[in-house]
Amino acid sequence: MKLGLVGLGKMGLNMRERLRERGLDAIGYDPNAADSDADSLETLVESLPTPRAVWVMVPAGAPTRQVIGQLSRLLAPGDLVVDGGNSRFTEDKLNADILAEHGIRYLDCGVSGGVWGRRNGYALMAGGDAADIDRMMPVFDALRPDGDREDSFVHAGPVGAGHYAKMVHNGIEYGLMQAYAEGYELLAAEDSIVDVPAVLRAWSKGTVVRSWLLDLLVQALSEDPGLDAISGYTEDSGEGRWTVEEAIAHAVPAPVISAALFARFASRQDDSPAMKAVSALRNQFGGHAVRPAETAGIA
Amino acid sequence: MKLGLVGLGKMGLNMRERLRERGLDAIGYDPNAADSDADSLETLVESLPTPRAVWVMVPAGAPTRQVIGQLSRLLAPGDLVVDGGNSRFTEDKLNADILAEHGIRYLDCGVSGGVWGRRNGYALMAGGDAADIDRMMPVFDALRPDGDREDSFVHAGPVGAGHYAKMVHNGIEYGLMQAYAEGYELLAAEDSIVDVPAVLRAWSKGTVVRSWLLDLLVQALSEDPGLDAISGYTEDSGEGRWTVEEAIAHAVPAPVISAALFARFASRQDDSPAMKAVSALRNQFGGHAVRPAETAGIA
Amino acid sequence: MKLGLVGLGKMGLNMRERLRERGLDAIGYDPNAADSDADSLETLVESLPTPRAVWVMVPAGAPTRQVIGQLSRLLAPGDLVVDGGNSRFTEDKLNADILAEHGIRYLDCGVSGGVWGRRNGYALMAGGDAADIDRMMPVFDALRPDGDREDSFVHAGPVGAGHYAKMVHNGIEYGLMQAYAEGYELLAAEDSIVDVPAVLRAWSKGTVVRSWLLDLLVQALSEDPGLDAISGYTEDSGEGRWTVEEAIAHAVPAPVISAALFARFASRQDDSPAMKAVSALRNQFGGHAVRPAETAGIA
Amino acid sequence: MKLGLVGLGKMGLNMRERLRERGLDAIGYDPNAADSDADSLETLVESLPTPRAVWVMVPAGAPTRQVIGQLSRLLAPGDLVVDGGNSRFTEDKLNADILAEHGIRYLDCGVSGGVWGRRNGYALMAGGDAADIDRMMPVFDALRPDGDREDSFVHAGPVGAGHYAKMVHNGIEYGLMQAYAEGYELLAAEDSIVDVPAVLRAWSKGTVVRSWLLDLLVQALSEDPGLDAISGYTEDSGEGRWTVEEAIAHAVPAPVISAALFARFASRQDDSPAMKAVSALRNQFGGHAVRPAETAGIA
């Protein structure tokens, strides 16, 4: 099977390699990548046998919308586009409609696995029509880990359901990471614990909390036992926000996932306007000392 | 009525003045205060008519325990001690027992009102026996605001109940302040709001959120509209922690009060060990960039 | 000044009365109200002198959009519409644009005060152009409490800023209520507190936590000391959700307001799917007993 | 090596079997177990060669304290006791002191692995002196999973550090479970997700969120896809509470672990007193309808 792959960033490049290792003819295009296989999106499309299959792996939002728009003009009825990026699920219906006007099929596919996916395989959550899913199954099977298909692939529902499932996956991921992080901080604060990385490593096998994320934290601590080289400044990339927004839309309580999201917001603030207000209030009613802004950084 | 007052800090001094203005003969002692009325605790005790009444207004913990111990040796059977400080309610039974060995009576009394209490009056939450409460009622009536006694005084229950009620009062206070603070930060973050202090001031009358704390926040913003002069570094003084601990002991969900407490903890961290762990994890699985620790402060 | 008032629900009726008591000629219309002053929106519009002023006080969402649409066809250039309902701020730009096509001016105005506003006055947060604000000032002055205008009225910013300020006001309100509620539950759980309503009442004067909401809770407890007659099932009406969504959009941590929102969601669940999952997990790894679904209600 | 094992509950029985399979001579005693190897604690002690080693595996609190007290009278100087139960770390110093008066050594050891430990092995976190750790290493090695010792065993620090590490482990466990549970509930609430168990199963391999807990949730859902047979009523067994208390003691923010704990508290309430208060407040200020308590259960 021959597949066009648009976007050769960190994820796209690794996926191209895995597909090739598994015997699929993956042809990649990226305007910025030195190792692009085609010098334009047009060339990529022309090089594919009909009916074509194109996997889009570019940043969510405007970049994905732009590629979908271009493909809607370049592809032909019966061709199939998969958005494998981290798009918000609300984009998928729009993408599907744009392509459907030209008779082009559409699937959305959430992809998990990060930089380790090339070796371990990627877990895939797909949304769309069953016939389109079947058509792409050789690609899905090549990308996912070996073993039972059901352990790493799901046809989650209609268009959008794949990204929805991936969004929830990432929301959970926020909560899991924060849970480990709170435990890590507490261990590090307790004098009687003599070697925090050793405690975490001892949870790797046999415990209730063993997981891949724990393995990664053990790995990070083996490289930098006090995490001295990095700051706590932590980005968020959208899925956590969308998960909380969906929880609100469905009236689902999400205290853990939202707490994890807010902790990231707070990590990026040099000082907290809210806590300035609390400090000002304490000073007003109780005469409690405030710390002048100038010296705040010199704790 | 003549009353001994031990501790002439910010609160004690103001209370002595209010008691005197209301016609009570309050004699204060403080080893560190220039305007102490007695040169020792012994002198203070000797100057009081029997049965004596002594109000202790010193910091919670060791200082209060020390004064209670001294009073247990200086006072006589039938005398009465009131702990008006911010002691943990668990201290009260211990204090009462120590004094009871000498036939000395004990009340605990939570006092709210801060630096404004001298003028506005203090709200009082007392714990102990009804007969002891009655005996101190002239003092309570002088300290509390004018108007119905029930609006600013309560005999909350047996020894300890006064401090328990005060502890919950302060726990609520944490939550209230954080709620205003989150709203303040959101208004400050929104471009369309041209004058944040003016919005908060417009809530002073007629709204559902009007309160004394709001008035104080309006006052603070009138003095420093962007709260530029102060940092967000915010202390906590025990009652918030005890409230969450009691919530846990009673299996009462306390998400708001605990969130307010944790926000204070976070405000005092230069960098968050937990968020370092989250950032390290994101780097491990996704190759997401971390911010080196060295540049974290230079956002 | 003559004002058209569309919507005579709980709020609209009270506002009409207050406006009339203050000497304004308020003419109300409501298709469902027995005491509507006009038998159609057309009649209402025709009865107003030009340039007309119409205050819309109908439920947010579709009902408001429908009235705005009708008014865009009935009013004339230079007329002015105020949306005083609880619309999401994002609606205001749309409303203003629809009306602007017909040369009609638009203001949004958040109104706080509830059923007590008729007597106490309403606090008002307005968004729009200064000239339109000035034109409506007699109405604003009649609605708001007596005293300094700045204590209960603000021109918060351009169109939308009024509803934005009101949204944040309500978000804060969620947090304040939950803080009092957590404290109430903890007092009620503690045996040593003999009279919970009496403790809350004693906070009415002099304390840091005194507020109008506290007064209302005291009032509710005087009517039903154990709150036995009502359930904990608690609706939410949009502003809390929008506040958290805006906090997310601005990367502002909002742990307290979101916790208050989630507590309402949870209050409406007969059983929690999330907690079923936690219970299932505990059973899987630890053999911990689960409570069969059938008996869950018979605790 | 011969080991006395006190307590043959779910955990103790499994551990005895694993130890025997690994060639250790484990002799169990339990007053209530049909398959106790000794008819009294005295008999058990007499059957052990000196210096003796006794592993205590009984419920935390009074039962463990009672057994430690008995052992302090039955054992001889140089004997060694290990508390492998889920005791609070603060108990360990007390236990060690009681035993030390009789010249008896003490280790604490947190054990994770649940009902699966017999087959998979248990992870172990031990606290105490290095010489005592060395002496028990054959037992630790028999209990833990195969592979590198450091992946499932840690000498965490002095007496108490083992239980401290286990406590934090369980606190993290609370947060992890709640994160998965929130995601599960959101997927179940979303119409486009056609098969929630299938989505979770597809995360088993290759994803960032893969873990043993996820495997268990997949297993639970394979047995009961809608979790219809169980209620959300969820107990907590102490470690979650202690973790939050320790977070408070160390001023470590723990929003995720505390949210998970509070969700369990809430799951056990037929109705929430706090939400009754919120509902009462809404009724007071806005005339919002409350749901009468009588019909609350009939939603």
Coordinates of C-alpha atoms in Angstrom, one line a residue, chain A residues 248, chain B residues 186, chain C residues 60 84-89 110-111 163-174 236-247 257 261 264, chain D residues 282 288:
Chain A
I248 CA -18.3 21.5 31.7
Chain B
L186 CA -9.7 37.0 35.5
Chain C
A60 CA -30.4 34.3 27.9
G84 CA -30.1 43.4 30.9
G85 CA -30.4 39.7 31.0
N86 CA -27.8 37.1 31.9
S87 CA -26.5 36.7 28.4
R88 CA -23.0 35.3 27.7
F89 CA -20.8 38.2 26.8
G110 CA -25.3 42.9 33.9
V111 CA -27.8 43.3 36.8
H163 CA -21.9 41.0 30.8
Y164 CA -18.3 39.9 31.2
A165 CA -18.1 41.7 34.6
K166 CA -21.4 40.2 35.6
M167 CA -20.2 36.7 34.6
V168 CA -17.1 37.1 36.8
H169 CA -19.4 38.4 39.6
N170 CA -21.4 35.3 39.4
G171 CA -18.4 33.0 39.2
I172 CA -17.1 34.6 42.4
E173 CA -20.6 34.1 43.9
Y174 CA -20.3 30.3 43.2
D236 CA -26.3 26.1 37.6
S237 CA -27.4 28.8 35.2
G238 CA -24.4 29.3 32.9
E239 CA -22.3 32.0 34.4
G240 CA -20.2 29.6 36.5
R241 CA -19.5 27.5 33.4
W242 CA -18.6 30.6 31.4
T243 CA -16.3 31.9 34.1
V244 CA -14.3 28.7 34.1
E245 CA -14.2 28.6 30.3
E246 CA -12.9 32.2 30.3
A247 CA -10.3 31.3 33.0
I257 CA -14.6 28.6 41.2
L261 CA -19.1 24.4 39.8
R264 CA -23.1 21.5 41.6
Chain D
R282 CA -29.8 30.4 45.8
H288 CA -34.5 29.9 42.5

